[in-house]
PDB file of C-alpha atoms in Angstrom:
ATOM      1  CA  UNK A1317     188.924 126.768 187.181  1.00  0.00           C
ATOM      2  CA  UNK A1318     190.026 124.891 183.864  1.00  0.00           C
ATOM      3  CA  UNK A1319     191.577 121.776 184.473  1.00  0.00           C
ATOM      4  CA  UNK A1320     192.416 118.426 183.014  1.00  0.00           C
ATOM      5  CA  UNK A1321     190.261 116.901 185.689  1.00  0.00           C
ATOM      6  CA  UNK A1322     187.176 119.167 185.780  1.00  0.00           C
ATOM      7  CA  UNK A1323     187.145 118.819 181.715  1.00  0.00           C
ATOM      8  CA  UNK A1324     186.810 115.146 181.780  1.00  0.00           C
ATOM      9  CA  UNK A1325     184.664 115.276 184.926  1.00  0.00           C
ATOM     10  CA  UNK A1326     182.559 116.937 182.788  1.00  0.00           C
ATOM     11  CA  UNK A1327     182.781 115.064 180.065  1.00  0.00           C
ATOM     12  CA  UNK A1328     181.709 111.938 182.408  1.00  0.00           C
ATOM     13  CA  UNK A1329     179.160 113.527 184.049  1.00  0.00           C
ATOM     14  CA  UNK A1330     177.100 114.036 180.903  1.00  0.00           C
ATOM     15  CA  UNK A1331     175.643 110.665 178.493  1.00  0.00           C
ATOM     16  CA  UNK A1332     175.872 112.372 175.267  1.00  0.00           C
ATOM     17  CA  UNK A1333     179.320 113.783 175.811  1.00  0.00           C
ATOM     18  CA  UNK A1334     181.085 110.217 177.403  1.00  0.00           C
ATOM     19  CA  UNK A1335     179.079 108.539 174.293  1.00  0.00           C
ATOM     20  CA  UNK A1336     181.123 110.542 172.274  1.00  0.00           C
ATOM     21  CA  UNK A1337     184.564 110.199 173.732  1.00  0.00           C
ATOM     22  CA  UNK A1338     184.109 106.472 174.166  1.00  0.00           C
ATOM     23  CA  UNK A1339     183.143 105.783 170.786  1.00  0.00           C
ATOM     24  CA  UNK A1340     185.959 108.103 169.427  1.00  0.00           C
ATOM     25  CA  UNK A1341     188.468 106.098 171.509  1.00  0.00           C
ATOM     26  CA  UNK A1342     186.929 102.444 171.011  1.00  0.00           C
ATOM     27  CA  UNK A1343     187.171 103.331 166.889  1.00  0.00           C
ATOM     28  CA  UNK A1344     190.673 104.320 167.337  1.00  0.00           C
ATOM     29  CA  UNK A1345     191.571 101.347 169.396  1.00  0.00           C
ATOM     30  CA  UNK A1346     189.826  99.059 166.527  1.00  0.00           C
ATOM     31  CA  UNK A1347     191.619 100.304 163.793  1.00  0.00           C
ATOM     32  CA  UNK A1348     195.043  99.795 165.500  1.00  0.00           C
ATOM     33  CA  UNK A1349     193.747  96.315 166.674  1.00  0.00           C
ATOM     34  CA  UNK A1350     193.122  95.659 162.690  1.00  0.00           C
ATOM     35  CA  UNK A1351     196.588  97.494 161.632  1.00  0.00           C
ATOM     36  CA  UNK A1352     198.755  95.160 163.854  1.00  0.00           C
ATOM     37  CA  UNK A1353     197.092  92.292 162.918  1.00  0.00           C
ATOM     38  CA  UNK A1354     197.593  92.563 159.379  1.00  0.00           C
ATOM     39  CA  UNK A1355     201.236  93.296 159.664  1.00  0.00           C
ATOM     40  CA  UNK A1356     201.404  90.193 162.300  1.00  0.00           C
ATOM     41  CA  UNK A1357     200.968  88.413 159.254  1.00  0.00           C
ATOM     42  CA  UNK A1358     202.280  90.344 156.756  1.00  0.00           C
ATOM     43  CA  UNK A1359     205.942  90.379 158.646  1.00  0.00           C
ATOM     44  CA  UNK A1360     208.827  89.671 156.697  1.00  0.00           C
ATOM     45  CA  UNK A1361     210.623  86.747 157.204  1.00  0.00           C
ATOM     46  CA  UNK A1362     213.680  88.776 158.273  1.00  0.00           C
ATOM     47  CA  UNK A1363     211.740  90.052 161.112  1.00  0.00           C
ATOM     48  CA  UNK A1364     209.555  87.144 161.784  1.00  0.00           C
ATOM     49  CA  UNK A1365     210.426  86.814 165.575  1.00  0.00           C
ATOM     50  CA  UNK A1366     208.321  90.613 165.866  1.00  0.00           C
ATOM     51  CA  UNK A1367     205.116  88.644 164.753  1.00  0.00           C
ATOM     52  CA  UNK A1368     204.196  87.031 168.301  1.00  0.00           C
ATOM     53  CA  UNK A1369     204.900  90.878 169.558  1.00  0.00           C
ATOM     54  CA  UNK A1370     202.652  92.623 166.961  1.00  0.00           C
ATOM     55  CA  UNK A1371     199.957  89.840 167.215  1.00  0.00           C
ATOM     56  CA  UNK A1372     199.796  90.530 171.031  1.00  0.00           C
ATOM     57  CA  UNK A1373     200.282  94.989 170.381  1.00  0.00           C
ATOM     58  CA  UNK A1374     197.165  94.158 168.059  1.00  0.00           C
ATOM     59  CA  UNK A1375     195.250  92.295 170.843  1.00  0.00           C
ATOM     60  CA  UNK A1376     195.870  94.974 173.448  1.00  0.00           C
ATOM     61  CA  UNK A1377     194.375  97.626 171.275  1.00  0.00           C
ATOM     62  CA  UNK A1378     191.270  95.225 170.311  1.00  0.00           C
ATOM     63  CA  UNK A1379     190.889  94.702 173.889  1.00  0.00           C
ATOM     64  CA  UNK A1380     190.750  98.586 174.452  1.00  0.00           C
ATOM     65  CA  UNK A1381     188.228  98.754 172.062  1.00  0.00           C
ATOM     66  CA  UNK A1382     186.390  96.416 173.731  1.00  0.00           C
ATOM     67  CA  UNK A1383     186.520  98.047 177.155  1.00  0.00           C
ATOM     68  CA  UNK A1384     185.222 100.762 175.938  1.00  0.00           C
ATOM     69  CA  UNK A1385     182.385  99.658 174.522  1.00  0.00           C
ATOM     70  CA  UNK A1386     181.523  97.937 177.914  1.00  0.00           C
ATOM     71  CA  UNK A1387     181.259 101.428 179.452  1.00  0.00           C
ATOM     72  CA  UNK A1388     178.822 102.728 177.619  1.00  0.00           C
ATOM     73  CA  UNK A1389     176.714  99.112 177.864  1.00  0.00           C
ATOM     74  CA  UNK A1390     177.111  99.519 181.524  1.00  0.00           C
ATOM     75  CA  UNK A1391     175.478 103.146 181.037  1.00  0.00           C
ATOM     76  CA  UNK A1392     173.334 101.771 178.706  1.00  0.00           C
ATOM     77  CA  UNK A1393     174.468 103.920 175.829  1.00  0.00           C
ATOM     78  CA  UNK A1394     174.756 102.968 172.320  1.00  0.00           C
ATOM     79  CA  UNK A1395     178.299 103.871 170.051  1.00  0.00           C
ATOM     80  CA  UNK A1396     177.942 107.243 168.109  1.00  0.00           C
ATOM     81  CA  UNK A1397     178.962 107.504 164.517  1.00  0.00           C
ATOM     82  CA  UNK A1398     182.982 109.053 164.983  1.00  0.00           C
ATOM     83  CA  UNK A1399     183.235 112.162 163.447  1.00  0.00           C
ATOM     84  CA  UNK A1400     185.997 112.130 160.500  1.00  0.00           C
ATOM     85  CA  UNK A1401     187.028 115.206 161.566  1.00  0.00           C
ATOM     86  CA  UNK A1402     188.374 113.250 165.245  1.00  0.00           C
ATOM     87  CA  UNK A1403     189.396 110.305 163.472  1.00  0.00           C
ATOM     88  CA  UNK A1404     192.939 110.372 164.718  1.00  0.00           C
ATOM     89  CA  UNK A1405     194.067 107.170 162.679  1.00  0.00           C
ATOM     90  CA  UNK A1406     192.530 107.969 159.503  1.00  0.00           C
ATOM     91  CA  UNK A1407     194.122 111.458 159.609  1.00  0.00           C
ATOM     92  CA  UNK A1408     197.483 110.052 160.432  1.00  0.00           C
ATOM     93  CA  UNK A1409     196.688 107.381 157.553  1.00  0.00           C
ATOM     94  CA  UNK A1410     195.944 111.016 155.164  1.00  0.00           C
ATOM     95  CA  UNK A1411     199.267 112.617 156.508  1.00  0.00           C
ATOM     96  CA  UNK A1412     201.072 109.567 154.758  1.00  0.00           C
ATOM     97  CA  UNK A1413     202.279 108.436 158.325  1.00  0.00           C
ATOM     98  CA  UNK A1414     202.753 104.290 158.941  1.00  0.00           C
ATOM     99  CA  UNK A1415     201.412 101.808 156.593  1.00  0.00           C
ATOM    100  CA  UNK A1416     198.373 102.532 154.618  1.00  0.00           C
ATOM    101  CA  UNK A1417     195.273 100.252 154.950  1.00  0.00           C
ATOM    102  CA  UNK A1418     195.369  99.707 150.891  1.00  0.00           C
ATOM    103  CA  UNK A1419     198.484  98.614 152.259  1.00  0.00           C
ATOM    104  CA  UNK A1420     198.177  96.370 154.109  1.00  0.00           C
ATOM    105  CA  UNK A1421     194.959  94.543 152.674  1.00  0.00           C
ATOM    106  CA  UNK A1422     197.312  93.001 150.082  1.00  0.00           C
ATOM    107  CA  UNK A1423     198.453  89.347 150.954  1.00  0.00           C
ATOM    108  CA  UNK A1424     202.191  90.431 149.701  1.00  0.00           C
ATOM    109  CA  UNK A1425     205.212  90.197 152.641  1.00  0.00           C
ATOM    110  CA  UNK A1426     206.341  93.872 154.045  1.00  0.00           C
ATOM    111  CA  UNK A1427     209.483  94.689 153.939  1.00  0.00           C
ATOM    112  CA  UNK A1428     211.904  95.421 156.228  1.00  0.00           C
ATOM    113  CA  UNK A1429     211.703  99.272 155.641  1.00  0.00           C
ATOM    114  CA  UNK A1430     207.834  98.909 156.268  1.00  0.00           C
ATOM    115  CA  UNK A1431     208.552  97.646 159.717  1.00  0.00           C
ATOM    116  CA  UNK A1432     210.598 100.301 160.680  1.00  0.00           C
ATOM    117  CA  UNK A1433     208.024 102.610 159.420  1.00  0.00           C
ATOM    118  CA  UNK A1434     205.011 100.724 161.362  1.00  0.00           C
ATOM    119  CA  UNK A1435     207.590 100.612 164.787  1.00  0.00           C
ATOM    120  CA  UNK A1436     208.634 104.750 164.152  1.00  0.00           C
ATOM    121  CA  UNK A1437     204.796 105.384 163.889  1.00  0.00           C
ATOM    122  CA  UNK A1438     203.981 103.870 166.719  1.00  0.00           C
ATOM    123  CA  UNK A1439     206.659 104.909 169.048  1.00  0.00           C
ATOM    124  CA  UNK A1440     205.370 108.383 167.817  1.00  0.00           C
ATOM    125  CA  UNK A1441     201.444 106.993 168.670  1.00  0.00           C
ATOM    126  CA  UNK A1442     202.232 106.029 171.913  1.00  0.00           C
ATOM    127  CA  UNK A1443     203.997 108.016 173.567  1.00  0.00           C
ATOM    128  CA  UNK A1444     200.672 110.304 172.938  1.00  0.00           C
ATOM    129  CA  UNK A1445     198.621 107.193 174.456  1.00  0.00           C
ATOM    130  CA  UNK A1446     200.987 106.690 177.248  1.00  0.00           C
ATOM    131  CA  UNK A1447     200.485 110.159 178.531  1.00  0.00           C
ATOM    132  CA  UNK A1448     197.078 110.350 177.889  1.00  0.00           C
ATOM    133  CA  UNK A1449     196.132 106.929 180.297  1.00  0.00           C
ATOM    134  CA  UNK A1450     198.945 108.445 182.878  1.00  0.00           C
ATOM    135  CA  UNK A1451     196.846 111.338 182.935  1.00  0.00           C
ATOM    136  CA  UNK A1452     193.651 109.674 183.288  1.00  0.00           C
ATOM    137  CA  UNK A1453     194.800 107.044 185.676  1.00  0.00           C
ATOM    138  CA  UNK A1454     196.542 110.003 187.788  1.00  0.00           C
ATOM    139  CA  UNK A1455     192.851 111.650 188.466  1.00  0.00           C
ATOM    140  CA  UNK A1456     191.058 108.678 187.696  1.00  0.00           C
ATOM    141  CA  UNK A1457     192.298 105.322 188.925  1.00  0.00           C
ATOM    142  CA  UNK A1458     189.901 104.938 192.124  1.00  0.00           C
ATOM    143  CA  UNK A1459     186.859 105.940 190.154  1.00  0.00           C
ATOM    144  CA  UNK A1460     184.423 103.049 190.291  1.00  0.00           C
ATOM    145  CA  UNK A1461     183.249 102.857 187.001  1.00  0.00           C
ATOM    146  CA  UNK A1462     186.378 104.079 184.887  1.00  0.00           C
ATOM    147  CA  UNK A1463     189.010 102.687 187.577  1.00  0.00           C
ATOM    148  CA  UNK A1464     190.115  99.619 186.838  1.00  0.00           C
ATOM    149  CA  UNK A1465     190.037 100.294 182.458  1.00  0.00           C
ATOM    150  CA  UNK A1466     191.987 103.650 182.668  1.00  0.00           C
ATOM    151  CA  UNK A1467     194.587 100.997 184.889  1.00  0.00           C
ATOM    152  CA  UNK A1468     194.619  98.098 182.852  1.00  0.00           C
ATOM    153  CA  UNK A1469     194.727 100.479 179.736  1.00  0.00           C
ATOM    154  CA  UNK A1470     197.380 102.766 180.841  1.00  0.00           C
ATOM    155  CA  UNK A1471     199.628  99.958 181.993  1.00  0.00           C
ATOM    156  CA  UNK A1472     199.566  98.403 178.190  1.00  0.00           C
ATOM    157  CA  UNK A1473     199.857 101.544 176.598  1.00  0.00           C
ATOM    158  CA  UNK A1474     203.408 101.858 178.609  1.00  0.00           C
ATOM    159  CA  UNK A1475     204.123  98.041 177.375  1.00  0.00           C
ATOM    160  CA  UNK A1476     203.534  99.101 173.825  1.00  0.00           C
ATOM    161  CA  UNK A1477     206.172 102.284 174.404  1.00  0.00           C
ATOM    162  CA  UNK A1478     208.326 100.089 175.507  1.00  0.00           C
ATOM    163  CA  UNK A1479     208.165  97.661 173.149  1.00  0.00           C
ATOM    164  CA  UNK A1480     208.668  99.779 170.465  1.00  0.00           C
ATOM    165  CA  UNK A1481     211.804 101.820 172.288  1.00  0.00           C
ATOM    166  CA  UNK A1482     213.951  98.298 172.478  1.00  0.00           C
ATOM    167  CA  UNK A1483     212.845  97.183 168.676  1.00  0.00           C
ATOM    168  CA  UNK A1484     213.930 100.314 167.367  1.00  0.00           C
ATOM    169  CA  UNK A1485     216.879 100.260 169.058  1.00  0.00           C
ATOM    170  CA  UNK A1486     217.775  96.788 167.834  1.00  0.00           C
ATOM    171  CA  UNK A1487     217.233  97.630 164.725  1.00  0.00           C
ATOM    172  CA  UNK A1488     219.383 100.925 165.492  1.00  0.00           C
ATOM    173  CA  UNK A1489     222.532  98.546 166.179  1.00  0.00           C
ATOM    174  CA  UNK A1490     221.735  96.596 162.860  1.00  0.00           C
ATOM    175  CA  UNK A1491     222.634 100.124 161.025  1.00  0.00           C
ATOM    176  CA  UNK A1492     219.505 101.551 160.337  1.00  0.00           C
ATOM    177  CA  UNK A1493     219.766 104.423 162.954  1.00  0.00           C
ATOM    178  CA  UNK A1494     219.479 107.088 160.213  1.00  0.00           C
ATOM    179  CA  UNK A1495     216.395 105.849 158.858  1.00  0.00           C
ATOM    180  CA  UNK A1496     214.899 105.418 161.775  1.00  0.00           C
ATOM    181  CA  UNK A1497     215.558 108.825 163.374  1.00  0.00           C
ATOM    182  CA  UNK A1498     214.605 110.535 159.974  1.00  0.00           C
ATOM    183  CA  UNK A1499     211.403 108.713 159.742  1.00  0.00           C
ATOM    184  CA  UNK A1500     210.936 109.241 164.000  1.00  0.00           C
ATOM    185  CA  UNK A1501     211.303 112.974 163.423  1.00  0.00           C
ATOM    186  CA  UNK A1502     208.799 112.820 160.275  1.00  0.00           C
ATOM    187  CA  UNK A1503     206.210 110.950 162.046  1.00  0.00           C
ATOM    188  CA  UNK A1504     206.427 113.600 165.086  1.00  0.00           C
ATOM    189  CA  UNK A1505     206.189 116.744 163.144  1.00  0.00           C
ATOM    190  CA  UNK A1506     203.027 115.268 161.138  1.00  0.00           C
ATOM    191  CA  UNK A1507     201.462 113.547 164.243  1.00  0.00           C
ATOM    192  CA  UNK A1508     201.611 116.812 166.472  1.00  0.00           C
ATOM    193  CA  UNK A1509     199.533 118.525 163.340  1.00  0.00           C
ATOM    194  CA  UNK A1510     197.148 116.189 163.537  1.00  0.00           C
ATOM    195  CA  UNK A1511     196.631 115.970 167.756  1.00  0.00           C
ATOM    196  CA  UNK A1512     195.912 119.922 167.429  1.00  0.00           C
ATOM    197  CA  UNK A1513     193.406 119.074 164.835  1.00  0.00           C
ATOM    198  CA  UNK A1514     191.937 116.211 166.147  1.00  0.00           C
ATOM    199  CA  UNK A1515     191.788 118.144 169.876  1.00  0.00           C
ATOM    200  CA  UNK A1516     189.940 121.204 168.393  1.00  0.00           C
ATOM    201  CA  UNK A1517     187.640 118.839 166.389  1.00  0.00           C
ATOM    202  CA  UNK A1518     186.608 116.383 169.545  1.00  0.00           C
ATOM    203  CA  UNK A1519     186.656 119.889 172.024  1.00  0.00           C
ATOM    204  CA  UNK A1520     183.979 121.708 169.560  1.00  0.00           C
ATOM    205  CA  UNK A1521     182.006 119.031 169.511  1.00  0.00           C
ATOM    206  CA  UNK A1522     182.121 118.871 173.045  1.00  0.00           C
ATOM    207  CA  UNK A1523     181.478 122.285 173.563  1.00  0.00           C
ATOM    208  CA  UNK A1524     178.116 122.078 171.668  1.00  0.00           C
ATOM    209  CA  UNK A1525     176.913 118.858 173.278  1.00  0.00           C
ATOM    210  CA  UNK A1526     178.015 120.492 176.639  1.00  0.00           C
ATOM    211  CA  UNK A1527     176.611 124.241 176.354  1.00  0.00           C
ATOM    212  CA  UNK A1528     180.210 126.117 176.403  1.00  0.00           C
ATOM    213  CA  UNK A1529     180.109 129.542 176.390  1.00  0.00           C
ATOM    214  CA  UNK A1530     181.875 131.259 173.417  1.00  0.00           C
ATOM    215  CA  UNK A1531     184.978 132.511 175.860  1.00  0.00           C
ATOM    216  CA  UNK A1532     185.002 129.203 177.142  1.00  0.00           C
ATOM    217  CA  UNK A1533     185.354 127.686 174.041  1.00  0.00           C
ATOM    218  CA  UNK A1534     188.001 130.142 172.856  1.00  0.00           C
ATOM    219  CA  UNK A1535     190.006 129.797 176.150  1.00  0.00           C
ATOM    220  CA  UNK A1536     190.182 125.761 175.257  1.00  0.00           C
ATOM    221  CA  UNK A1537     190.845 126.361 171.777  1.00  0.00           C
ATOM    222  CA  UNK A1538     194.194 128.736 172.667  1.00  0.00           C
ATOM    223  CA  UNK A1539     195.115 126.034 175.081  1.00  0.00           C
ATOM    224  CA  UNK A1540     195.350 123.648 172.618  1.00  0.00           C
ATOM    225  CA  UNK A1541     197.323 125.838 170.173  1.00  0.00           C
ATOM    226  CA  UNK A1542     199.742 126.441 172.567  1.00  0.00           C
ATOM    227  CA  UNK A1543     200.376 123.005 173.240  1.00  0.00           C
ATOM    228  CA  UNK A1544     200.677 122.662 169.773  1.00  0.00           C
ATOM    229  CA  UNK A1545     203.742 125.758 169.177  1.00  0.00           C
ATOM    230  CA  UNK A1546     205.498 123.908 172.411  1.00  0.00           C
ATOM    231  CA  UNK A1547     205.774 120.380 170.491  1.00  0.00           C
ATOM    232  CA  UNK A1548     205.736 121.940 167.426  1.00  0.00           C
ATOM    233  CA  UNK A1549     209.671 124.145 168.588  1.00  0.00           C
ATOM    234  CA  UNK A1550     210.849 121.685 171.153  1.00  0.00           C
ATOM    235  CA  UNK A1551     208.232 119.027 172.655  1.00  0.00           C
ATOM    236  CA  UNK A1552     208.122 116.563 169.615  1.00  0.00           C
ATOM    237  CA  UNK A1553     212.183 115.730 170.390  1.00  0.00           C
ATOM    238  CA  UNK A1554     210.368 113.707 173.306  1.00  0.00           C
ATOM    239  CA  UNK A1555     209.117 111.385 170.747  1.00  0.00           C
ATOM    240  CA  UNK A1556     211.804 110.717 168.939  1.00  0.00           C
ATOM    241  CA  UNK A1557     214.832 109.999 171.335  1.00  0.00           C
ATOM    242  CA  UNK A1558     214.987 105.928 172.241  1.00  0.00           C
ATOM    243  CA  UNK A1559     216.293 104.502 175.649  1.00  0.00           C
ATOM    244  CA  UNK A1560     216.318 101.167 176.782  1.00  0.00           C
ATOM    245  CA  UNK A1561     213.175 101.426 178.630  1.00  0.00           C
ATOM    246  CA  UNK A1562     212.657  99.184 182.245  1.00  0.00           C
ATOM    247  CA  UNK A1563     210.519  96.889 181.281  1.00  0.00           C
ATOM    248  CA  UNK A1564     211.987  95.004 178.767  1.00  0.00           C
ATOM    249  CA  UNK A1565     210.241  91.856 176.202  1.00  0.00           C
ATOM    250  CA  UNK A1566     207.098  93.900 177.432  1.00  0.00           C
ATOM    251  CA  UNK A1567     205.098  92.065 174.538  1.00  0.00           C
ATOM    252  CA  UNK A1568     206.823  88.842 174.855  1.00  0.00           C
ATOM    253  CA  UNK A1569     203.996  87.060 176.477  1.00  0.00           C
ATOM    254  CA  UNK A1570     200.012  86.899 175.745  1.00  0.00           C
ATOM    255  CA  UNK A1571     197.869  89.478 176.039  1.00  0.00           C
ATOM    256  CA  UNK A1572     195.922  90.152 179.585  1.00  0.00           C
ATOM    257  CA  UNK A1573     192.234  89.551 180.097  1.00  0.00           C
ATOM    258  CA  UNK A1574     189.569  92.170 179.804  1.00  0.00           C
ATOM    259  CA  UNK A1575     187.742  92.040 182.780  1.00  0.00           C
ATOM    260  CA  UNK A1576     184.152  92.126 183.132  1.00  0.00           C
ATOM    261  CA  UNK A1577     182.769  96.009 183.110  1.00  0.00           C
ATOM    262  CA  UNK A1578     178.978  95.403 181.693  1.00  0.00           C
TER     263      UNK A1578
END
């Protein structure tokens, strides 16, 4: 039977295939440490009290990056080139969505429009990550090798959700609750294209490396589409709405540890 579980179980189980996902997910994670560090500095002095926050969100996903890379040392696997095709950054990045890396390589201030744009992008970006780690830690979190990451991962991914959820709706009360939900529902749309991408991409690949049959193969693919026309009429509206979320300041202290996988 097809299931979350038995996918990624199978995924584990085999080197090439977890040398693929982990190196897909520790390049993602290293381009989002780099994007959040450059707009740590690049903050405008309007918004300058965000920089300690973006500094840390930038840490987190370094520190993901890092993780992962530890679990394929402790297999004693080496990183795989990432496929462009499964490059979920760099396609969001293509799809015009957040702030471009030509961007953002220019020592010139953002604006204050830019930091909506980087905070809708990434309320978008996580909510995607937040799910993803929930699901993971849900089938996951006592495994002895993958255990305590998918934790420690899945419990910043829900500080970075939050974080965004109570900037955005500061900056909702300072009157820019049009532009925000506009450029929420933008984000969404584009973003759910390019997880159904993305998804296909990284499940072909894994279907060769893991000798799927052709129906096999076609069964995942049709999953994934449906997903895909369920966000696409009525799921994305989950990543756009904004509540005051539990845990507030989530990102108002420093970053926490990696702890030792290799």
């Amino acid at each position: 039977m097809l299931s979350a579980k038995s996918l990624f179980q199978e995924i584990l189980d085999d080197d090439e295939a977890f040398r693929l996902f982990c190196s897909i997910a520790a390049g993602g994670e290293s381009q989002g440490g780099w994007e959040n560090g450059r707009i740590a500095v690049l903050v405008p002095e309007s918004q300058r009290a965000l920089a300690p926050k973006i500094a840390r969100h930038g840490a987190d996903e370094d520190k993901h990056g890092r993780i992962f890379g530890a679990l394929l040392r402790k297999r004693g696997l080496r990183p795989v080139e990432v496929p462009r095709e499964t490059d979920y950054t760099m396609l969001l990045e293509r799809q015009g969505i957040g702030l471009g890396h030509e961007r953002l390589r220019l020592d010139e201030p953002l604006l204050e429009g830019d930091i909506i744009t980087y905070l809708a992008h990434s309320r978008v970006t996580e909510q995607r990550a937040s799910e993803q780690m929930r699901l993971l830690r849900k089938h996951f979190a006592d495994h002895p090798d993958l255990g305590r990451a998918v934790k420690m991962i899945s419990n910043d991914e829900d500080d970075h959700l939050a974080y965004c959820h109570e900037e955005l709706l500061r900056l909702a009360r300072a009157g820019h609750g049009r532009t925000i939900q506009r450029t929420l529902r933008e984000c969404a749309l584009a973003e759910i294209r390019v997880y159904r991408d993305v998804s296909l991409a990284v499940m072909a690949h894994m279907g060769r490396i893991l000798g799927w049959s052709r129906a096999r193969a076609a069964v995942l693919a049709a999953g994934i589409h449906g997903v895909h026309a369920y966000e696409r009429l009525v799921g994305w509206r989950r990543m756009v709405s904004l509540e005051q979320p539990e845990r507030r300041d989530a990102l108002g202290g420093p970053a926490t540890q990696m702890p030792e996988f290799a």
